[in-house]
Amino acid sequence: MRADARKNYDQLLAAAREIVARDGAGASMRDIARQAGVGFGTMYRHFPTREALLEALLRTGFDAMAARADDLEASSAPDEALVTWLRETIAAAHAYRGVTASMIAAIEDPRSALHGSCVAMRSAGARLLAQAQAAGLARNDIDGTDLFAFVGALAWLADQPALAPRTDRLAGIIVEAILMRDLRNPGVMPSEPSSPVDG
Amino acid sequence: MRADARKNYDQLLAAAREIVARDGAGASMRDIARQAGVGFGTMYRHFPTREALLEALLRTGFDAMAARADDLEASSAPDEALVTWLRETIAAAHAYRGVTASMIAAIEDPRSALHGSCVAMRSAGARLLAQAQAAGLARNDIDGTDLFAFVGALAWLADQPALAPRTDRLAGIIVEAILMRDLRNPGVMPSEPSSPVDG
DNA sequence: ACCTGAACACCGTTCAAGT
DNA sequence: ACCTGAACACCGTTCAAGT
């Protein structure tokens, strides 16, 4: 890759990060090329489709969340690892407004440029879920794709200005349901031995 | 309203229903006008904004769901009323692909044409929730807007082809969490008298 | 090799001209 | 009163012409 091409590539990615954060996944391609100081044709040479551009933009973040899952798996209890990973992943997805739909469409389309990153992230979450399930800390009737679906739905909530402030609390309710916890009484701490945990 | 204007209005609405069902909330306005056999100007005379058109399209459905809440409140146990209403409302929202976001944005914008219908529907759901809460059948730490948020998130799930088949099951998990039920063992039917139902 | 922008076929929206 | 479509400023995308 020639030096000028490399520079254009980097500038396009930087511009895309800025414009997509401002205007969402449907941002104007022309705006991105303009912001990068590059001709439209150059942009299409580097990224033949909008999805290819989003892919390059998201791969870094996705790979980071997959790696984060590994760290959490090693350092935390299975349930806490899962909770932390879910919260951070929702927050990360929210950083790219509106991309969640493309992300989810990519997971079952092997031809999509986003496919690899999506599958890797789903696997990372699925591993954490399996750990929690093996420890008897999470319900057994959901899988990694269900987890992915919840992340997507909650990231979508975070994208709605009217609902964003409630996202954390609603995520908490879903996490409770996944972890089979019962935290309904706000005054009672989970340290109280209220549930029968016999095998 | 003149007879020809009335006819154009109705044809625009019918065309919008068809095109929006096919292409979602971002459907081409020109397509709708063309499908209706009406000039662009005529369309903008009747519906000055895209939101105004969506509003007219959705108001009927929203009002129906509000009325449905009244029926259910009168005819069913509070928890079953809430479950049924949630499922039907998610299905109804899904019939208008992608409009959920506009619907939710409208709820806190009194100037939006959708505002009235949204608030009415939220109130209907909130009433069912309050009934279930009063009967001790639903958790007390959520309100009508939370319910609305769950409906939106689940309708969004139903809009994603890759996740649509799981929507019902995931809705069930959320409903369980709202109703404080524990149906985690798939083999056990709820007919088993496991919960104390004394009043 | 790589870059560029005129060119094409669209889009949402407006408004002068029609009946 | 109401309808219409040319006109404007955009958009995504391509491709012949340049270096």
Short mmCIF file of C-alpha atoms (C1' of nucleotides) in Angstrom, two decimals:
data_model
loop_
_atom_site.label_atom_id
_atom_site.label_comp_id
_atom_site.label_asym_id
_atom_site.label_seq_id
_atom_site.Cartn_x
_atom_site.Cartn_y
_atom_site.Cartn_z
CA MET A 1 0.00 0.00 0.00
CA ARG A 2 1.43 3.29 -1.12
CA ALA A 3 2.12 5.95 1.46
CA ASP A 4 -0.49 8.39 0.13
CA ALA A 5 -3.10 5.62 -0.01
CA ARG A 6 -2.36 4.67 3.58
CA LYS A 7 -2.75 8.29 4.64
CA ASN A 8 -6.10 8.60 2.84
CA TYR A 9 -7.29 5.35 4.40
CA ASP A 10 -6.46 6.60 7.89
CA GLN A 11 -8.05 9.98 7.29
CA LEU A 12 -11.22 8.34 6.01
CA LEU A 13 -11.47 6.20 9.12
CA ALA A 14 -10.90 9.17 11.40
CA ALA A 15 -13.51 11.19 9.51
CA ALA A 16 -15.97 8.29 9.63
CA ARG A 17 -15.52 7.93 13.38
CA GLU A 18 -16.35 11.62 13.83
CA ILE A 19 -19.26 11.86 11.39
CA VAL A 20 -20.87 8.56 12.39
CA ALA A 21 -20.70 9.55 16.06
CA ARG A 22 -22.54 12.75 15.09
CA ASP A 23 -25.02 11.51 12.48
CA GLY A 24 -25.35 7.78 13.14
CA ALA A 25 -24.94 4.81 10.84
CA GLY A 26 -26.89 6.55 8.05
CA ALA A 27 -24.43 9.44 7.89
CA SER A 28 -23.75 11.00 4.51
CA MET A 29 -20.91 9.27 2.69
CA ARG A 30 -20.10 12.52 0.93
CA ASP A 31 -19.75 14.24 4.29
CA ILE A 32 -17.22 11.65 5.36
CA ALA A 33 -15.18 12.01 2.17
CA ARG A 34 -15.29 15.81 2.52
CA GLN A 35 -14.32 15.67 6.19
CA ALA A 36 -11.40 13.43 5.20
CA GLY A 37 -10.36 15.85 2.44
CA VAL A 38 -10.56 13.07 -0.12
CA GLY A 39 -12.45 12.54 -3.38
CA PHE A 40 -15.56 10.34 -3.45
CA GLY A 41 -13.87 7.95 -5.80
CA THR A 42 -10.96 7.49 -3.43
CA MET A 43 -13.35 6.64 -0.66
CA TYR A 44 -15.13 4.04 -2.79
CA ARG A 45 -11.79 2.58 -3.76
CA HIS A 46 -10.93 2.00 -0.10
CA PHE A 47 -14.43 1.12 1.07
CA PRO A 48 -16.65 -0.18 -1.74
CA THR A 49 -19.78 -0.12 0.42
CA ARG A 50 -21.03 1.72 3.47
CA GLU A 51 -20.89 -1.55 5.35
CA ALA A 52 -17.21 -1.96 4.53
CA LEU A 53 -16.54 1.41 6.11
CA LEU A 54 -18.60 0.62 9.19
CA GLU A 55 -16.80 -2.70 9.41
CA ALA A 56 -13.38 -1.11 9.51
CA LEU A 57 -14.71 1.35 12.07
CA LEU A 58 -16.19 -1.31 14.32
CA ARG A 59 -13.70 -4.12 14.07
CA THR A 60 -11.36 -2.48 16.54
CA GLY A 61 -14.09 -2.02 19.11
CA PHE A 62 -15.46 -5.53 18.62
CA ASP A 63 -12.06 -7.15 18.95
CA ALA A 64 -11.52 -5.14 22.10
CA MET A 65 -14.77 -6.47 23.60
CA ALA A 66 -13.80 -10.03 22.71
CA ALA A 67 -10.43 -9.53 24.41
CA ARG A 68 -12.17 -7.92 27.36
CA ALA A 69 -14.22 -11.08 27.77
CA ASP A 70 -11.02 -13.08 28.11
CA ASP A 71 -9.72 -10.74 30.81
CA LEU A 72 -12.98 -10.85 32.73
CA GLU A 73 -13.16 -14.61 32.48
CA ALA A 74 -9.76 -14.87 34.14
CA SER A 75 -10.20 -12.19 36.77
CA SER A 76 -13.81 -12.26 37.99
CA ALA A 77 -16.51 -14.59 39.25
CA PRO A 78 -18.58 -15.91 36.32
CA ASP A 79 -21.67 -13.88 37.13
CA GLU A 80 -19.80 -10.63 37.71
CA ALA A 81 -17.77 -11.20 34.55
CA LEU A 82 -20.97 -11.55 32.55
CA VAL A 83 -22.60 -8.47 34.09
CA THR A 84 -19.56 -6.29 33.55
CA TRP A 85 -19.09 -7.49 30.00
CA LEU A 86 -22.74 -6.86 29.12
CA ARG A 87 -22.68 -3.32 30.48
CA GLU A 88 -19.44 -2.44 28.73
CA THR A 89 -20.57 -3.98 25.45
CA ILE A 90 -23.85 -2.08 25.49
CA ALA A 91 -21.94 1.13 26.14
CA ALA A 92 -19.49 0.36 23.34
CA ALA A 93 -22.29 -0.39 20.86
CA HIS A 94 -23.96 2.86 21.84
CA ALA A 95 -20.80 4.77 20.91
CA TYR A 96 -21.67 3.97 17.27
CA ARG A 97 -25.22 5.21 17.02
CA GLY A 98 -27.49 3.07 14.92
CA VAL A 99 -24.96 0.48 13.85
CA THR A 100 -26.48 -2.23 16.00
CA ALA A 101 -28.89 -3.21 13.23
CA SER A 102 -26.07 -3.67 10.70
CA MET A 103 -24.12 -5.57 13.32
CA ILE A 104 -26.96 -8.00 13.82
CA ALA A 105 -27.71 -8.42 10.15
CA ALA A 106 -24.06 -9.32 9.61
CA ILE A 107 -24.08 -12.21 12.03
CA GLU A 108 -25.92 -14.55 9.74
CA ASP A 109 -24.48 -13.27 6.46
CA PRO A 110 -21.04 -14.83 5.97
CA ARG A 111 -20.47 -12.57 2.97
CA SER A 112 -20.72 -9.45 5.09
CA ALA A 113 -17.48 -7.72 5.97
CA LEU A 114 -18.75 -7.43 9.53
CA HIS A 115 -19.40 -11.13 9.84
CA GLY A 116 -16.09 -12.17 11.38
CA SER A 117 -16.05 -9.49 14.06
CA CYS A 118 -19.68 -10.14 14.98
CA VAL A 119 -19.21 -13.86 15.33
CA ALA A 120 -16.06 -13.32 17.41
CA MET A 121 -17.91 -11.01 19.76
CA ARG A 122 -20.87 -13.34 20.06
CA SER A 123 -18.49 -16.20 20.86
CA ALA A 124 -16.80 -14.13 23.55
CA GLY A 125 -20.13 -13.42 25.21
CA ALA A 126 -21.27 -17.00 24.77
CA ARG A 127 -18.16 -18.21 26.59
CA LEU A 128 -18.89 -15.96 29.56
CA LEU A 129 -22.48 -17.14 29.56
CA ALA A 130 -21.43 -20.78 29.47
CA GLN A 131 -19.13 -20.23 32.44
CA ALA A 132 -21.95 -18.68 34.46
CA GLN A 133 -24.31 -21.47 33.42
CA ALA A 134 -21.79 -24.14 34.38
CA ALA A 135 -21.49 -22.50 37.80
CA GLY A 136 -25.27 -22.61 38.17
CA LEU A 137 -25.38 -18.80 38.17
CA ALA A 138 -27.26 -18.23 34.91
CA ARG A 139 -30.38 -19.76 33.40
CA ASN A 140 -29.78 -22.51 30.88
CA ASP A 141 -32.50 -21.66 28.38
CA ILE A 142 -30.59 -18.91 26.56
CA ASP A 143 -27.55 -18.96 24.30
CA GLY A 144 -24.94 -16.57 22.95
CA THR A 145 -27.22 -15.24 20.23
CA ASP A 146 -29.89 -14.43 22.83
CA LEU A 147 -27.24 -12.50 24.73
CA PHE A 148 -26.35 -10.70 21.52
CA ALA A 149 -30.02 -9.90 20.99
CA PHE A 150 -30.31 -8.39 24.45
CA VAL A 151 -27.19 -6.31 23.87
CA GLY A 152 -28.65 -5.08 20.59
CA ALA A 153 -32.03 -4.26 22.11
CA LEU A 154 -30.45 -2.40 25.02
CA ALA A 155 -28.05 -0.51 22.76
CA TRP A 156 -31.09 0.49 20.71
CA LEU A 157 -32.73 1.77 23.90
CA ALA A 158 -29.61 3.76 24.69
CA ASP A 159 -29.92 5.32 21.22
CA GLN A 160 -33.39 6.72 21.98
CA PRO A 161 -32.96 10.07 23.73
CA ALA A 162 -36.28 9.69 25.55
CA LEU A 163 -35.30 6.32 27.00
CA ALA A 164 -31.53 6.53 27.35
CA PRO A 165 -31.64 7.51 31.05
CA ARG A 166 -33.51 4.30 31.89
CA THR A 167 -31.26 1.96 29.93
CA ASP A 168 -29.04 1.05 32.86
CA ARG A 169 -31.96 0.19 35.10
CA LEU A 170 -33.73 -1.84 32.41
CA ALA A 171 -30.47 -3.62 31.63
CA GLY A 172 -30.32 -4.46 35.33
CA ILE A 173 -33.74 -6.09 35.17
CA ILE A 174 -32.70 -8.22 32.21
CA VAL A 175 -29.43 -9.13 33.88
CA GLU A 176 -31.34 -10.23 36.97
CA ALA A 177 -33.52 -12.44 34.80
CA ILE A 178 -30.46 -13.97 33.12
CA LEU A 179 -28.66 -14.52 36.40
CA MET A 180 -31.78 -15.81 38.16
CA ARG A 181 -31.29 -13.23 40.85
CA ASP A 182 -34.08 -11.67 42.80
CA LEU A 183 -33.27 -8.08 43.63
CA ARG A 184 -36.81 -6.83 43.56
CA ASN A 185 -36.74 -5.39 47.05
CA PRO A 186 -34.41 -2.42 46.73
CA GLY A 187 -33.79 -2.32 50.49
CA VAL A 188 -32.64 -5.93 50.76
CA MET A 189 -29.06 -6.77 49.88
CA PRO A 190 -28.33 -10.04 48.13
CA SER A 191 -26.16 -11.07 51.07
CA GLU A 192 -29.34 -12.21 52.82
CA PRO A 193 -29.71 -15.98 52.33
CA SER A 194 -33.27 -15.94 51.01
CA SER A 195 -33.17 -18.45 48.16
CA PRO A 196 -32.81 -22.21 48.58
CA VAL A 197 -29.64 -23.24 46.74
CA ASP A 198 -29.66 -26.96 47.10
CA GLY A 199 -28.79 -29.22 44.17
CA MET B 1 -63.03 18.89 2.69
CA ARG B 2 -63.82 18.56 -0.98
CA ALA B 3 -64.64 15.14 -2.37
CA ASP B 4 -61.54 14.92 -4.57
CA ALA B 5 -59.32 15.97 -1.66
CA ARG B 6 -60.86 13.32 0.55
CA LYS B 7 -60.24 10.70 -2.08
CA ASN B 8 -56.58 11.73 -2.46
CA TYR B 9 -56.17 11.68 1.31
CA ASP B 10 -57.50 8.14 1.54
CA GLN B 11 -55.42 6.94 -1.38
CA LEU B 12 -52.28 8.42 0.15
CA LEU B 13 -52.95 6.63 3.40
CA ALA B 14 -53.57 3.32 1.64
CA ALA B 15 -50.41 3.75 -0.41
CA ALA B 16 -48.41 4.64 2.69
CA ARG B 17 -49.63 1.54 4.49
CA GLU B 18 -48.47 -0.63 1.62
CA ILE B 19 -45.11 1.07 0.95
CA VAL B 20 -44.17 1.45 4.61
CA ALA B 21 -44.95 -2.22 5.23
CA ARG B 22 -42.58 -3.03 2.39
CA ASP B 23 -39.78 -0.48 2.89
CA GLY B 24 -40.08 0.59 6.52
CA ALA B 25 -40.35 4.02 8.10
CA GLY B 26 -37.69 5.46 5.81
CA ALA B 27 -39.69 4.60 2.70
CA SER B 28 -39.47 6.96 -0.27
CA MET B 29 -42.08 9.72 -0.09
CA ARG B 30 -42.11 9.91 -3.86
CA ASP B 31 -42.89 6.20 -4.04
CA ILE B 32 -45.89 6.75 -1.81
CA ALA B 33 -47.18 9.65 -3.90
CA ARG B 34 -46.65 7.64 -7.06
CA GLN B 35 -48.38 4.57 -5.62
CA ALA B 36 -51.29 6.80 -4.64
CA GLY B 37 -51.41 8.28 -8.16
CA VAL B 38 -51.09 11.79 -6.75
CA GLY B 39 -48.63 14.66 -7.28
CA PHE B 40 -45.88 15.32 -4.70
CA GLY B 41 -47.38 18.71 -3.95
CA THR B 42 -50.73 17.16 -3.13
CA MET B 43 -49.09 14.80 -0.74
CA TYR B 44 -47.25 17.63 1.04
CA ARG B 45 -50.50 19.57 1.22
CA HIS B 46 -52.14 16.72 3.12
CA PHE B 47 -49.08 15.63 5.10
CA PRO B 48 -46.52 18.43 5.50
CA THR B 49 -43.92 16.09 7.00
CA ARG B 50 -43.08 12.41 6.92
CA GLU B 51 -43.98 12.24 10.57
CA ALA B 52 -47.47 13.61 9.85
CA LEU B 53 -48.02 10.77 7.40
CA LEU B 54 -46.73 8.15 9.82
CA GLU B 55 -48.93 9.69 12.47
CA ALA B 56 -52.07 9.29 10.43
CA LEU B 57 -51.00 5.76 9.59
CA LEU B 58 -50.33 4.79 13.18
CA ARG B 59 -53.06 6.57 15.06
CA THR B 60 -55.62 3.93 14.14
CA GLY B 61 -53.41 1.12 15.37
CA PHE B 62 -52.47 2.95 18.54
CA ASP B 63 -56.02 3.78 19.41
CA ALA B 64 -56.92 0.16 18.82
CA MET B 65 -54.25 -0.96 21.29
CA ALA B 66 -55.49 1.52 23.88
CA ALA B 67 -59.03 0.21 23.45
CA ARG B 68 -57.72 -3.35 23.59
CA ALA B 69 -56.23 -2.54 27.00
CA ASP B 70 -59.67 -1.55 28.25
CA ASP B 71 -61.17 -4.81 27.03
CA LEU B 72 -58.43 -6.89 28.60
CA GLU B 73 -58.68 -5.02 31.86
CA ALA B 74 -62.35 -5.92 32.06
CA SER B 75 -62.13 -9.51 30.89
CA SER B 76 -58.88 -11.03 32.19
CA ALA B 77 -56.83 -11.44 35.33
CA PRO B 78 -54.39 -8.53 35.71
CA ASP B 79 -51.29 -10.55 34.89
CA GLU B 80 -52.80 -12.27 31.87
CA ALA B 81 -54.19 -8.96 30.65
CA LEU B 82 -50.73 -7.44 30.79
CA VAL B 83 -49.06 -10.39 29.04
CA THR B 84 -51.62 -10.48 26.26
CA TRP B 85 -51.48 -6.74 25.74
CA LEU B 86 -47.69 -6.71 25.57
CA ARG B 87 -47.57 -9.49 23.00
CA GLU B 88 -50.23 -7.92 20.82
CA THR B 89 -48.68 -4.47 21.06
CA ILE B 90 -45.24 -5.76 20.07
CA ALA B 91 -46.83 -7.53 17.10
CA ALA B 92 -48.73 -4.39 16.12
CA ALA B 93 -45.62 -2.21 16.34
CA HIS B 94 -43.78 -4.73 14.20
CA ALA B 95 -46.41 -4.36 11.48
CA TYR B 96 -44.94 -0.88 10.86
CA ARG B 97 -41.28 -1.69 10.38
CA GLY B 98 -38.91 0.83 11.88
CA VAL B 99 -41.47 3.27 13.19
CA THR B 100 -40.78 2.39 16.80
CA ALA B 101 -38.00 4.96 17.02
CA SER B 102 -40.27 7.78 15.78
CA MET B 103 -42.94 6.56 18.15
CA ILE B 104 -40.62 6.83 21.10
CA ALA B 105 -39.17 10.17 20.09
CA ALA B 106 -42.73 11.53 19.91
CA ILE B 107 -43.58 10.67 23.46
CA GLU B 108 -41.62 13.50 24.99
CA ASP B 109 -42.19 16.00 22.21
CA PRO B 110 -45.63 17.60 22.66
CA ARG B 111 -45.25 19.32 19.29
CA SER B 112 -45.05 16.01 17.47
CA ALA B 113 -48.15 14.87 15.62
CA LEU B 114 -47.61 11.43 17.10
CA HIS B 115 -47.53 12.74 20.65
CA GLY B 116 -51.19 12.24 21.52
CA SER B 117 -51.43 8.68 20.25
CA CYS B 118 -48.20 7.69 21.96
CA VAL B 119 -49.21 9.10 25.30
CA ALA B 120 -52.60 7.42 25.05
CA MET B 121 -51.00 4.07 24.37
CA ARG B 122 -48.49 4.46 27.15
CA SER B 123 -51.33 5.32 29.53
CA ALA B 124 -53.25 2.23 28.48
CA GLY B 125 -50.27 0.03 29.21
CA ALA B 126 -49.54 1.85 32.45
CA ARG B 127 -53.09 1.18 33.61
CA LEU B 128 -52.70 -2.55 33.02
CA LEU B 129 -49.37 -2.49 34.80
CA ALA B 130 -50.84 -0.64 37.77
CA GLN B 131 -53.61 -3.24 38.05
CA ALA B 132 -51.11 -6.07 38.08
CA GLN B 133 -48.96 -4.22 40.60
CA ALA B 134 -51.95 -3.56 42.86
CA ALA B 135 -52.73 -7.28 42.77
CA GLY B 136 -49.15 -8.06 43.80
CA LEU B 137 -48.54 -9.75 40.46
CA ALA B 138 -45.97 -7.35 38.99
CA ARG B 139 -42.83 -5.76 40.34
CA ASN B 140 -43.26 -2.22 41.63
CA ASP B 141 -40.00 -0.71 40.40
CA ILE B 142 -41.12 -0.08 36.82
CA ASP B 143 -43.60 2.34 35.28
CA GLY B 144 -45.55 2.82 32.07
CA THR B 145 -42.59 4.33 30.24
CA ASP B 146 -40.44 1.32 31.15
CA LEU B 147 -43.16 -0.87 29.67
CA PHE B 148 -43.13 1.29 26.56
CA ALA B 149 -39.36 0.92 26.40
CA PHE B 150 -39.59 -2.88 26.56
CA VAL B 151 -42.22 -2.87 23.83
CA GLY B 152 -39.97 -0.70 21.67
CA ALA B 153 -36.90 -2.84 22.28
CA LEU B 154 -38.80 -6.05 21.51
CA ALA B 155 -40.42 -4.57 18.41
CA TRP B 156 -36.92 -3.60 17.30
CA LEU B 157 -35.83 -7.21 17.83
CA ALA B 158 -38.76 -8.41 15.74
CA ASP B 159 -37.54 -6.05 12.98
CA GLN B 160 -34.15 -7.80 12.77
CA PRO B 161 -34.49 -10.79 10.45
CA ALA B 162 -31.71 -12.67 12.22
CA LEU B 163 -33.39 -12.32 15.61
CA ALA B 164 -37.10 -12.25 14.79
CA PRO B 165 -37.63 -15.97 15.49
CA ARG B 166 -36.38 -15.51 19.06
CA THR B 167 -38.45 -12.45 19.86
CA ASP B 168 -41.33 -14.36 21.43
CA ARG B 169 -39.08 -16.32 23.73
CA LEU B 170 -37.06 -13.26 24.76
CA ALA B 171 -40.29 -11.36 25.36
CA GLY B 172 -41.31 -14.23 27.59
CA ILE B 173 -38.16 -13.83 29.68
CA ILE B 174 -38.84 -10.13 30.13
CA VAL B 175 -42.48 -10.77 30.94
CA GLU B 176 -41.41 -13.27 33.60
CA ALA B 177 -39.14 -10.65 35.10
CA ILE B 178 -41.95 -8.08 35.13
CA LEU B 179 -44.45 -10.53 36.60
CA MET B 180 -41.97 -11.94 39.13
CA ARG B 181 -42.67 -15.42 37.82
CA ASP B 182 -40.21 -18.24 37.78
CA LEU B 183 -40.73 -20.45 34.72
CA ARG B 184 -37.11 -21.42 34.28
CA ASN B 185 -37.77 -25.16 34.22
CA PRO B 186 -39.18 -25.79 30.75
CA GLY B 187 -40.52 -29.20 31.75
CA VAL B 188 -42.76 -27.85 34.47
CA MET B 189 -46.15 -26.52 33.44
CA PRO B 190 -47.56 -23.51 35.23
CA SER B 191 -50.66 -25.57 36.06
CA GLU B 192 -48.75 -27.01 38.97
CA PRO B 193 -49.93 -25.19 42.11
CA SER B 194 -46.55 -23.80 43.09
CA SER B 195 -47.46 -20.20 43.96
CA PRO B 196 -49.54 -19.15 46.95
CA VAL B 197 -52.66 -17.41 45.64
CA ASP B 198 -54.40 -16.35 48.78
CA GLY B 199 -55.92 -12.91 48.92
"C1'" DA C 1 -1.20 2.60 -8.46
"C1'" DC C 2 -3.78 5.77 -7.01
"C1'" DC C 3 -6.65 10.09 -7.04
"C1'" DT C 4 -10.31 13.12 -8.74
"C1'" DG C 5 -14.75 15.15 -9.69
"C1'" DA C 6 -18.20 15.47 -13.62
"C1'" DA C 7 -22.12 12.69 -14.55
"C1'" DC C 8 -26.17 9.82 -13.65
"C1'" DA C 9 -30.20 8.50 -11.36
"C1'" DC C 10 -32.23 9.10 -7.50
"C1'" DC C 11 -34.21 11.72 -3.18
"C1'" DG C 12 -37.15 15.41 -0.10
"C1'" DT C 13 -39.29 19.64 -0.53
"C1'" DT C 14 -41.06 24.04 -2.53
"C1'" DC C 15 -43.80 26.93 -5.33
"C1'" DA C 16 -45.44 29.16 -9.62
"C1'" DA C 17 -48.78 27.79 -12.75
"C1'" DG C 18 -52.82 25.68 -13.65
"C1'" DT C 19 -58.25 23.94 -12.97
"C1'" DA D 1 -59.85 25.06 -3.06
"C1'" DC D 2 -57.22 22.01 -4.67
"C1'" DC D 3 -53.87 19.68 -7.88
"C1'" DT D 4 -49.59 19.36 -10.53
"C1'" DG D 5 -44.84 18.72 -11.81
"C1'" DA D 6 -40.64 21.63 -13.05
"C1'" DA D 7 -37.00 23.22 -10.19
"C1'" DC D 8 -33.62 23.22 -6.41
"C1'" DA D 9 -30.33 21.30 -3.45
"C1'" DC D 10 -29.05 17.36 -1.93
"C1'" DC D 11 -27.68 12.10 -2.00
"C1'" DG D 12 -25.02 7.33 -3.35
"C1'" DT D 13 -22.31 5.52 -6.82
"C1'" DT D 14 -19.64 5.05 -11.19
"C1'" DC D 15 -16.07 5.82 -14.39
"C1'" DA D 16 -13.30 8.37 -17.84
"C1'" DA D 17 -9.58 11.30 -17.30
"C1'" DG D 18 -5.71 12.50 -15.02
"C1'" DT D 19 -0.82 12.01 -12.08
#
